[in-house]
XYZ file of C-alpha atoms in Angstrom:
685
model
C -49.380 -24.580 45.356
C -51.277 -26.703 47.729
C -49.972 -27.912 51.091
C -49.860 -31.390 49.739
C -47.663 -30.340 46.882
C -45.418 -28.361 49.133
C -44.753 -31.465 51.271
C -43.938 -33.611 48.176
C -40.254 -34.373 47.879
C -40.440 -34.878 44.171
C -43.324 -34.162 41.798
C -44.230 -36.311 38.731
C -43.054 -33.475 36.456
C -39.747 -33.175 38.279
C -39.270 -36.995 38.189
C -39.609 -37.169 34.444
C -37.603 -34.171 33.704
C -34.833 -35.581 36.043
C -34.756 -38.868 34.178
C -34.260 -36.960 30.907
C -31.584 -34.808 32.637
C -29.786 -37.882 33.844
C -29.274 -38.985 30.247
C -28.561 -35.456 28.711
C -25.828 -34.850 31.350
C -23.900 -37.865 30.175
C -22.128 -35.694 27.633
C -18.353 -35.772 28.464
C -18.387 -31.946 27.943
C -20.723 -31.685 30.858
C -19.258 -34.529 33.010
C -15.701 -33.168 32.919
C -17.038 -30.427 35.227
C -17.231 -33.091 37.933
C -13.816 -34.888 37.655
C -14.817 -37.713 40.033
C -17.751 -38.793 37.985
C -15.793 -38.094 34.794
C -13.402 -40.897 35.931
C -16.356 -43.192 36.302
C -17.569 -42.299 32.801
C -14.111 -43.006 31.393
C -14.286 -46.350 33.155
C -17.662 -47.091 31.730
C -16.489 -46.265 28.173
C -13.355 -48.501 28.703
C -15.482 -51.453 29.948
C -17.834 -51.088 27.027
C -15.029 -51.257 24.595
C -13.702 -54.314 26.320
C -17.090 -56.031 25.883
C -16.549 -56.008 22.053
C -12.702 -55.898 21.949
C -11.313 -57.780 24.908
C -8.094 -58.595 22.941
C -7.055 -54.902 23.000
C -5.578 -55.392 26.492
C -4.938 -59.141 26.215
C -8.031 -59.299 28.481
C -9.551 -62.513 27.195
C -11.009 -65.363 29.084
C -14.058 -67.420 29.688
C -17.212 -65.304 30.008
C -14.916 -62.210 30.447
C -16.977 -60.211 27.912
C -20.107 -60.884 29.895
C -18.298 -59.885 33.120
C -17.058 -56.707 31.327
C -20.672 -55.993 30.207
C -22.071 -56.377 33.771
C -19.419 -53.919 35.185
C -20.115 -51.456 32.284
C -23.860 -51.635 33.017
C -23.339 -50.996 36.722
C -21.045 -48.030 35.980
C -23.675 -46.632 33.610
C -26.315 -46.913 36.236
C -23.936 -45.129 38.708
C -23.658 -42.257 36.237
C -27.390 -42.091 35.766
C -28.046 -42.060 39.550
C -25.426 -39.219 39.989
C -26.908 -37.114 37.151
C -30.434 -37.902 38.508
C -29.541 -36.443 41.893
C -28.323 -33.155 40.382
C -31.353 -33.000 37.989
C -33.759 -33.434 40.939
C -32.126 -30.496 42.789
C -32.278 -28.399 39.547
C -35.858 -29.507 38.907
C -37.068 -28.290 42.274
C -35.483 -24.895 41.605
C -36.798 -24.648 38.081
C -40.381 -25.486 39.393
C -40.030 -22.409 41.618
C -38.649 -20.376 38.740
C -41.587 -21.317 36.616
C -44.004 -20.061 39.244
C -41.939 -16.680 39.317
C -42.094 -16.558 35.470
C -45.927 -16.507 35.587
C -45.555 -13.222 37.513
C -43.296 -11.745 34.878
C -45.667 -10.683 32.169
C -45.092 -8.316 29.258
C -47.517 -5.682 30.477
C -48.388 -2.261 29.103
C -47.115 0.751 30.829
C -48.059 4.508 30.740
C -44.779 6.212 29.884
C -44.753 9.894 30.928
C -43.034 11.920 28.111
C -41.008 15.081 28.667
C -44.020 17.225 27.761
C -46.149 15.534 30.422
C -48.264 13.516 27.993
C -48.716 9.752 28.215
C -47.749 7.012 25.848
C -48.678 3.332 26.089
C -45.634 1.104 25.640
C -44.631 -2.439 26.344
C -42.826 -3.050 29.689
C -40.038 -4.674 27.800
C -39.302 -1.286 26.159
C -38.826 0.547 29.383
C -35.258 1.614 30.311
C -33.636 2.986 33.373
C -34.745 6.593 34.114
C -38.104 6.296 32.384
C -41.154 7.729 34.338
C -44.302 5.615 34.352
C -47.803 6.111 35.905
C -49.528 3.203 37.492
C -53.168 3.226 38.557
C -55.514 1.037 40.585
C -55.759 -2.577 39.285
C -52.661 -2.292 37.073
C -49.372 -4.195 37.269
C -46.157 -2.348 38.106
C -44.268 -2.837 34.845
C -40.615 -2.932 36.267
C -38.532 -2.176 39.270
C -38.324 1.355 40.370
C -38.712 4.158 43.001
C -41.861 6.011 43.576
C -41.399 9.779 42.976
C -44.955 10.872 43.440
C -48.229 9.557 44.990
C -49.117 6.895 47.537
C -50.847 3.513 46.927
C -51.461 0.103 48.370
C -49.497 -2.488 46.534
C -50.273 -6.201 46.465
C -46.995 -8.076 46.529
C -48.400 -11.556 46.915
C -47.265 -12.703 43.541
C -43.714 -12.463 44.839
C -43.860 -12.749 48.597
C -46.980 -14.933 49.037
C -48.238 -12.505 51.629
C -51.871 -11.545 50.827
C -52.013 -8.247 52.758
C -51.187 -5.179 50.656
C -48.408 -2.856 51.725
C -48.426 0.928 51.589
C -45.845 2.454 49.299
C -45.097 6.221 48.936
C -42.575 8.640 47.675
C -39.620 9.280 49.955
C -38.311 7.158 52.806
C -37.585 3.512 52.972
C -40.853 2.329 51.320
C -40.515 3.986 47.992
C -39.154 0.954 46.225
C -41.496 -1.169 44.052
C -40.960 -4.461 42.256
C -42.117 -5.348 38.668
C -44.961 -7.785 38.595
C -46.684 -6.482 41.750
C -50.205 -4.896 41.510
C -51.391 -1.517 42.594
C -54.744 -2.060 44.436
C -55.581 1.548 45.382
C -54.840 5.089 44.283
C -51.934 5.821 41.826
C -48.208 6.297 41.818
C -45.489 7.605 39.498
C -42.435 5.426 39.278
C -38.948 6.178 37.999
C -37.625 2.953 36.503
C -34.369 1.788 38.090
C -33.338 -1.139 35.786
C -32.907 -1.919 32.149
C -34.902 -4.798 30.490
C -33.672 -8.283 31.677
C -31.941 -6.886 34.708
C -34.899 -6.424 37.117
C -35.042 -7.949 40.590
C -37.516 -10.603 39.335
C -35.153 -11.482 36.410
C -32.381 -11.979 38.934
C -34.641 -14.090 41.113
C -35.584 -16.343 38.292
C -32.056 -16.750 37.245
C -30.805 -17.602 40.681
C -33.694 -19.958 41.514
C -33.350 -22.056 38.398
C -29.706 -22.325 38.900
C -28.626 -20.485 35.732
C -26.319 -18.165 37.674
C -25.141 -20.631 40.319
C -21.390 -20.653 40.803
C -19.517 -23.018 43.021
C -18.889 -21.630 46.517
C -15.465 -21.530 48.063
C -16.142 -24.485 50.411
C -17.535 -26.490 47.580
C -14.452 -25.645 45.398
C -12.207 -26.692 48.346
C -14.068 -30.012 48.880
C -14.026 -30.644 45.140
C -10.247 -30.086 45.068
C -9.962 -32.680 48.004
C -12.098 -35.178 46.038
C -9.994 -34.728 42.885
C -6.809 -35.036 44.958
C -8.057 -38.392 46.364
C -9.108 -39.547 42.966
C -5.641 -38.942 41.569
C -4.014 -40.775 44.508
C -6.186 -43.808 43.931
C -5.689 -43.791 40.178
C -1.891 -43.829 40.881
C -2.452 -46.747 43.402
C -4.511 -48.685 40.772
C -2.070 -48.124 38.012
C 0.870 -49.414 40.153
C -1.314 -52.320 41.361
C -1.457 -53.844 37.895
C 2.358 -54.542 37.401
C 2.464 -55.628 41.115
C -0.278 -58.190 40.401
C 1.495 -59.306 37.212
C 4.705 -59.858 39.259
C 2.690 -62.108 41.626
C 1.227 -64.001 38.668
C -2.250 -62.649 39.473
C -4.100 -61.762 36.286
C -6.469 -58.911 36.930
C -8.968 -58.026 34.279
C -9.063 -54.347 33.349
C -12.782 -54.142 34.289
C -11.891 -55.320 37.758
C -9.255 -52.507 38.080
C -11.981 -50.113 36.833
C -14.405 -51.347 39.413
C -11.802 -51.053 42.222
C -11.050 -47.401 41.071
C -14.747 -46.470 41.057
C -15.249 -48.107 44.447
C -12.321 -46.526 46.135
C -12.509 -42.974 44.792
C -15.224 -40.823 46.608
C -17.976 -41.409 44.028
C -20.851 -41.067 46.518
C -20.046 -37.490 47.640
C -18.807 -36.632 44.114
C -22.151 -37.667 42.735
C -24.073 -35.547 45.435
C -21.783 -32.570 45.888
C -23.460 -30.388 43.310
C -26.933 -31.503 44.372
C -26.198 -30.514 48.044
C -25.151 -27.035 46.839
C -28.299 -26.533 44.687
C -30.593 -27.882 47.384
C -29.045 -25.417 49.969
C -30.102 -22.550 47.777
C -33.434 -24.209 47.200
C -34.112 -24.419 50.933
C -33.369 -20.696 51.317
C -35.667 -19.826 48.391
C -38.463 -21.970 49.802
C -38.102 -19.843 52.948
C -38.969 -16.923 50.738
C -35.307 -15.524 50.661
C -33.612 -14.978 47.444
C -29.836 -15.538 47.713
C -28.086 -13.525 44.949
C -25.039 -15.861 45.236
C -24.421 -19.323 46.475
C -21.501 -17.864 48.463
C -23.940 -15.927 50.590
C -25.839 -19.151 51.580
C -22.644 -20.852 52.416
C -21.362 -17.814 54.390
C -24.418 -18.066 56.494
C -23.270 -21.331 57.849
C -19.924 -19.670 58.907
C -21.478 -16.590 60.650
C -19.834 -15.696 63.964
C -21.570 -12.332 64.642
C -25.041 -10.961 63.909
C -25.672 -7.265 63.807
C -29.476 -6.591 64.524
C -31.630 -3.540 64.466
C -33.703 -3.159 67.634
C -36.993 -1.776 66.113
C -38.908 -4.181 63.939
C -36.336 -6.989 64.493
C -35.879 -7.485 68.263
C -38.812 -5.430 69.265
C -42.315 -4.923 67.619
C -41.761 -1.227 67.097
C -45.035 -0.326 68.712
C -45.203 1.028 72.298
C -47.282 -1.483 74.272
C -48.656 -1.400 77.839
C -46.180 -3.050 80.179
C -47.252 -1.902 83.710
C -49.596 0.220 85.757
C -47.928 2.449 88.344
C -50.353 4.057 90.850
C -49.553 7.291 92.688
C -49.678 7.539 96.512
C -53.153 7.346 97.935
C -54.716 5.481 94.938
C -55.468 1.761 94.818
C -53.827 0.000 91.883
C -57.121 -1.698 91.050
C -58.846 1.627 90.527
C -55.955 2.740 88.224
C -56.248 -0.483 86.119
C -60.066 -0.223 85.945
C -60.125 3.395 84.763
C -57.258 2.872 82.409
C -59.110 -0.017 80.884
C -62.375 1.993 80.507
C -60.564 4.760 78.785
C -59.032 2.288 76.353
C -62.126 0.207 75.437
C -62.749 1.978 72.275
C -59.147 2.889 71.576
C -57.996 0.812 68.546
C -54.374 1.934 68.746
C -51.729 -0.649 69.741
C -51.391 1.385 72.962
C -55.083 1.194 73.724
C -55.490 -2.547 72.818
C -52.405 -3.517 74.859
C -53.762 -1.532 77.871
C -56.976 -3.641 77.779
C -55.043 -6.880 77.362
C -52.844 -6.073 80.273
C -55.766 -5.066 82.499
C -57.434 -8.438 81.692
C -54.366 -10.290 82.709
C -54.519 -8.490 85.990
C -58.124 -9.653 86.554
C -60.056 -6.521 85.302
C -62.512 -7.541 82.586
C -65.085 -5.161 81.335
C -68.042 -5.562 78.865
C -67.860 -3.046 76.112
C -71.739 -3.210 75.737
C -71.945 -1.471 79.196
C -70.223 1.602 77.759
C -71.917 1.695 74.301
C -73.658 5.042 75.143
C -70.360 6.601 76.378
C -68.590 9.127 74.198
C -65.039 8.179 73.123
C -62.525 11.065 72.893
C -59.952 10.509 70.206
C -56.336 11.441 70.578
C -55.213 14.640 68.760
C -51.818 16.212 68.306
C -53.086 19.413 69.891
C -54.687 17.847 73.061
C -52.110 15.054 73.399
C -54.760 12.899 75.233
C -57.671 10.619 74.637
C -60.444 9.226 76.807
C -64.101 8.591 77.414
C -66.973 10.542 78.857
C -69.444 8.176 80.697
C -73.107 8.519 81.003
C -72.917 9.423 84.760
C -70.737 12.448 83.861
C -67.420 10.885 84.744
C -64.659 12.035 82.372
C -61.636 9.746 82.075
C -58.510 10.822 80.321
C -55.084 9.382 79.557
C -52.202 11.244 77.794
C -48.890 12.832 78.206
C -47.834 14.101 81.691
C -48.025 17.776 80.680
C -51.408 17.502 79.021
C -53.119 15.600 81.886
C -51.526 17.966 84.563
C -52.990 21.028 82.681
C -56.291 19.282 82.238
C -56.520 18.495 86.061
C -55.374 22.012 87.058
C -58.077 23.588 84.898
C -60.554 21.481 87.016
C -58.793 22.744 90.173
C -57.561 19.284 90.950
C -54.422 18.453 92.978
C -51.240 17.106 91.354
C -49.738 14.056 93.381
C -46.312 14.816 94.721
C -44.824 11.616 93.457
C -46.220 11.937 89.867
C -43.171 13.669 88.313
C -40.802 11.113 89.851
C -42.782 8.171 88.365
C -43.030 9.885 85.006
C -39.327 10.609 84.833
C -38.224 7.126 85.914
C -40.249 5.642 83.000
C -38.714 8.178 80.602
C -35.261 7.390 81.683
C -35.925 3.732 80.836
C -36.843 4.702 77.355
C -40.522 4.053 77.970
C -43.524 6.284 77.302
C -45.605 7.360 80.411
C -49.311 7.882 79.868
C -50.948 9.552 82.920
C -54.519 8.549 83.753
C -57.072 10.764 85.490
C -60.767 10.442 86.397
C -62.318 13.939 86.465
C -59.949 16.081 88.581
C -58.065 13.147 90.221
C -54.811 11.727 88.818
C -54.737 7.915 89.373
C -51.336 6.879 88.117
C -49.379 6.112 85.064
C -49.441 3.479 82.246
C -45.872 2.379 81.323
C -45.673 1.872 77.602
C -42.457 0.336 76.100
C -41.251 -1.134 72.965
C -41.850 -4.924 73.624
C -39.358 -7.676 72.783
C -40.831 -10.286 70.326
C -41.828 -13.514 72.068
C -39.401 -16.341 71.675
C -36.347 -14.200 70.770
C -34.388 -14.773 74.069
C -34.642 -18.533 73.457
C -33.536 -18.124 69.827
C -30.582 -15.961 70.780
C -29.611 -18.614 73.295
C -29.632 -21.177 70.531
C -27.303 -18.955 68.543
C -25.093 -18.494 71.538
C -24.746 -22.303 71.913
C -23.311 -22.554 68.426
C -20.888 -19.702 68.975
C -22.711 -16.775 67.307
C -22.585 -13.467 69.029
C -25.573 -11.102 68.663
C -25.205 -7.276 68.701
C -28.222 -4.988 68.873
C -28.105 -1.573 67.310
C -30.442 1.150 68.441
C -30.853 4.895 68.455
C -32.089 4.787 72.043
C -30.154 6.119 74.985
C -27.737 3.770 76.772
C -30.185 3.060 79.654
C -33.032 2.057 77.342
C -30.648 0.044 75.213
C -29.248 -1.796 78.126
C -32.943 -2.544 79.300
C -33.957 -4.015 75.956
C -30.674 -5.853 75.521
C -31.032 -7.607 78.830
C -34.700 -8.531 78.174
C -33.912 -9.800 74.615
C -30.842 -11.788 75.762
C -28.433 -10.348 73.181
C -24.647 -10.431 73.867
C -24.049 -6.723 73.276
C -25.558 -3.471 72.044
C -24.626 -0.131 70.503
C -26.731 2.733 71.852
C -27.420 5.992 69.999
C -26.296 4.165 66.932
C -25.832 5.986 63.565
C -25.463 4.322 60.131
C -21.593 4.778 60.226
C -21.577 3.090 63.693
C -22.993 -0.060 62.079
C -20.156 -0.048 59.567
C -17.592 0.421 62.215
C -19.037 -2.451 64.284
C -18.967 -4.753 61.266
C -15.365 -3.782 60.398
C -14.284 -4.320 63.962
C -15.735 -7.835 64.066
C -14.227 -8.611 60.629
C -10.848 -7.473 61.747
C -11.005 -10.219 64.404
C -11.483 -12.760 61.653
C -15.314 -12.930 62.244
C -17.969 -13.560 59.520
C -20.745 -10.904 60.089
C -24.354 -10.953 59.064
C -26.921 -8.045 59.287
C -30.313 -7.061 58.013
C -31.465 -3.573 56.722
C -34.071 -1.952 54.586
C -33.110 1.682 54.201
C -30.756 3.624 51.900
C -28.696 4.448 54.944
C -28.253 0.728 55.641
C -26.802 0.051 52.139
C -23.080 0.672 53.086
C -23.330 -1.690 56.059
C -25.151 -4.353 54.105
C -22.400 -4.165 51.522
C -19.705 -4.353 54.122
C -21.297 -7.354 55.916
C -20.446 -10.887 54.739
C -24.024 -11.743 54.729
C -26.371 -8.862 54.127
C -30.182 -9.479 54.026
C -32.221 -6.646 52.637
C -36.058 -6.374 53.113
C -38.116 -6.560 49.925
C -40.092 -3.664 51.279
C -36.990 -1.573 51.470
C -35.134 0.651 49.053
C -33.469 -0.392 45.782
C -30.145 0.727 47.189
C -30.447 -1.678 50.120
C -31.408 -4.543 47.813
C -28.572 -3.870 45.475
C -26.104 -3.684 48.320
C -27.182 -6.886 49.973
C -26.538 -10.461 48.795
C -29.800 -11.824 49.956
C -33.382 -10.332 49.857
C -36.144 -11.471 52.140
C -39.362 -11.364 50.157
C -41.537 -11.363 53.362
C -39.593 -8.332 54.828
C -39.238 -10.151 58.175
C -35.974 -8.848 59.713
C -35.930 -11.754 62.181
C -35.618 -14.198 59.398
C -31.835 -13.725 59.521
C -31.955 -16.197 62.417
C -33.468 -18.936 60.337
C -31.286 -18.181 57.412
C -28.113 -18.677 59.418
C -29.518 -22.083 60.608
C -30.104 -23.084 56.938
C -26.526 -22.089 56.137
C -25.320 -24.249 58.982
C -27.475 -27.032 57.823
C -25.946 -26.852 54.342
C -22.367 -27.193 55.768
C -23.338 -29.932 58.099
C -25.039 -31.825 55.253
C -21.976 -31.584 53.090
C -19.691 -32.568 55.899
C -21.885 -35.463 56.962
C -22.275 -36.959 53.516
C -18.617 -36.586 52.912
C -17.890 -38.455 56.136
C -20.410 -41.132 55.148
C -18.819 -41.481 51.702
C -15.319 -41.776 53.020
C -16.334 -44.297 55.658
C -17.895 -46.424 52.927
C -14.574 -47.137 51.440
C -13.427 -49.103 54.405
C -15.990 -51.887 53.706
C -15.048 -51.719 50.070
C -11.437 -52.388 50.781
C -12.461 -55.600 52.720
C -14.735 -56.652 49.807
C -12.513 -56.044 46.783
C -8.829 -56.371 47.782
C -9.159 -59.980 49.146
C -11.186 -60.877 46.033
C -8.328 -59.833 43.782
C -5.390 -61.494 45.513
C -6.932 -64.526 47.371
C -6.223 -66.892 44.451
C -2.462 -66.021 44.309
C -2.147 -65.290 48.038
C -4.497 -67.534 50.030
C -3.588 -65.853 53.261
C -5.457 -62.733 51.966
C -8.689 -64.538 52.519
C -8.400 -63.730 56.252
C -9.524 -60.233 55.171
C -12.735 -61.515 53.600
C -14.454 -60.874 56.955
C -17.844 -60.596 55.215
C -17.577 -64.031 53.916
C -18.400 -63.107 50.245
C -19.001 -66.133 48.048
C -16.523 -65.526 45.234
C -14.218 -62.888 43.908
C -16.453 -61.865 41.011
C -19.498 -61.648 43.496
C -17.433 -59.533 45.904
C -16.375 -57.057 43.226
C -19.836 -56.807 41.647
C -21.490 -56.558 45.093
C -19.322 -53.652 46.082
C -19.877 -51.944 42.704
C -23.690 -52.327 42.913
C -23.724 -51.008 46.476
C -21.637 -48.063 45.302
C -24.350 -47.362 42.644
C -27.414 -47.737 44.657
C -26.352 -45.831 47.718
C -26.517 -42.625 45.652
C -30.424 -42.568 45.125
C -30.827 -43.584 48.741
C -28.945 -40.496 49.832
C -30.724 -38.084 47.426
C -33.588 -37.230 49.986
C -30.964 -36.532 52.640
C -29.022 -34.327 50.222
C -32.213 -32.466 49.252
C -33.783 -32.043 52.697
C -30.489 -31.579 54.622
C -29.209 -33.247 57.747
C -31.358 -32.302 60.805
C -29.677 -29.309 62.494
C -29.375 -29.089 66.238
C -27.651 -26.110 67.894
C -24.474 -27.265 69.717
C -20.800 -26.577 69.928
C -18.536 -27.375 67.004
C -16.786 -30.215 68.947
C -20.058 -31.800 70.033
C -21.385 -31.459 66.469
C -18.235 -33.147 65.064
C -18.630 -35.953 67.575
C -22.196 -36.494 66.808
C -21.646 -36.610 62.986
C -18.659 -38.903 63.337
C -20.781 -41.307 65.431
C -23.799 -41.256 63.113
C -22.302 -40.767 59.612
C -18.800 -42.069 60.270
C -19.775 -45.307 62.078
C -22.877 -45.604 59.960
C -20.786 -45.113 56.854
C -18.691 -48.171 57.970
C -21.471 -50.461 59.044
C -23.924 -49.740 56.259
C -21.777 -51.033 53.284
C -20.771 -54.168 55.286
C -24.517 -55.107 55.603
C -25.401 -53.861 52.120
C -22.598 -55.636 50.297
C -23.288 -58.868 52.029
C -26.950 -58.739 51.195
C -26.247 -57.947 47.565
C -23.744 -60.928 47.492
C -26.381 -63.390 48.862
C -28.759 -62.162 46.062
C -26.381 -62.155 43.087
C -24.057 -65.106 43.879
C -26.491 -67.801 42.623
C -27.037 -65.751 39.474
C -23.268 -65.519 38.920
C -22.809 -69.186 39.396
C -25.541 -69.776 36.779
C -23.752 -67.486 34.389
C -20.406 -69.160 35.088
C -18.758 -66.112 36.629
């Protein structure tokens, strides 16, 4: 998919399929699932009948059939717009599902039989427990766990990430996904799913909306809308005899129009689309939500449990500081440490050179092209470089360098042990540097906090989300990293069962908890959390326990997913506020129009100065219809989310969508009245 296509709100294919869906969804069997819009459909059917049989309700009069027809047409368009909104949301999901389906091919698999021989079978024939062999260039036929071998696997068909990942038997990187490709070596896989139940099958089903169920908040809001609809229906039903008593003859189509304008049709039309679009936004972020409830729960998260390594920190020990021993100038330590690391391609070596450059020491590697680089080995526990002038520079563990210098009859600085131990107590790794028989100082290596995380944690704190870091480090190291990252709390020397206890403790306080994980030992905690995000690179057990899977295997993505969940709830709340506020203007448009003839004093409520009763009713009804497509982009993209407290957020939304929801229809209905009133005069209405 090109960047241009990604930016498109709606493609030509989605547009045409959505138009078709708008008509096919008119079936009463489908519409009854949305009670608010079902009432609109019943009103449309009633008005259509009145066009041809006005005498059924003694609803006869000059040009009344034409008036009924216009109302019926507007109601029909309202239904089409509502169905179009839902179809657009579904179409965007199905477009993604089609992309995933291209990945799902009926490939051939080498099935290993009990006697060790191979048999070529279709991937659709594989069942749980079968053993298959996959070689270089072949597609992995189904989900499974590697039981033998090691290979590089290209997962770009699913994750979009071009770099292959290494998969091997044992550990947390033994899980493989059907549809990915082995690009080197070979692996034996034990199939973990039956046909039709693979991870890719679940992804396709969820993305295209086939398995989407209404979430608790969606059900609650739907119940509210149905309740309001019932209340307004009762009001309208009692209005008819009241009008008759006042000798005001109200056409049935006018009562239908009043009903449709007063019930929450706008949010009723968009509610399903908002829910589908919420899951769509998560999917476009390369996260597969295995339930709509999980996406919604993200918006309610109060506490986030985060692993330190790989989530808060890079997981690689990087150079953080140079600490010289007494009698040695810091510049000399930095210079020799940099020389020793020029040809060291490890994260430690590269970071040492980068830190030296930041401190003003820049070397030209060509000046040392004839020097001999000494690689690190497990036995020597040191690396370094031998220069052409005979200088030998080494860096390594304290014990190794001390032994090396002693063998050269060098002296050990009195403050060396103190500096090495202070770094170790902080959870860092000390690398001692020497030039020939002279020890210069120590490179302080530490697990570095990812840039930008403190600011992101601060954003979460502003919206009331507490962050807790879990780490196996000692309390001193944990406290240091926690302070640097800006998390609210930490659990040191954390074991898998400690994570579960931490989650249960927060949940007992009524908190909604989210966490990430990738290993089998994380599975119980992922299952216990309200929002569990498993890494796609992790084990099958972790993915099955979680209710979300991150295809990019980026543990920090939980931060964005929570914001998407917040945006979903805010979008739903904002559009509900806007829809309810719309009704205020409709009251001032329709109520005076109905009763002004019998009660002239009611005209004082006609503050918009609408030209005639029929124009007022039709203008309100037209506005009620056309506001739906105007709000579709907002429902799809979501209301812009800004981290702030719940009270400030409520105030902001009431100001923008509450006040806006009142003002917008006043302007819209008046403009429509100006446009249609001459036409209605011409038609004699």
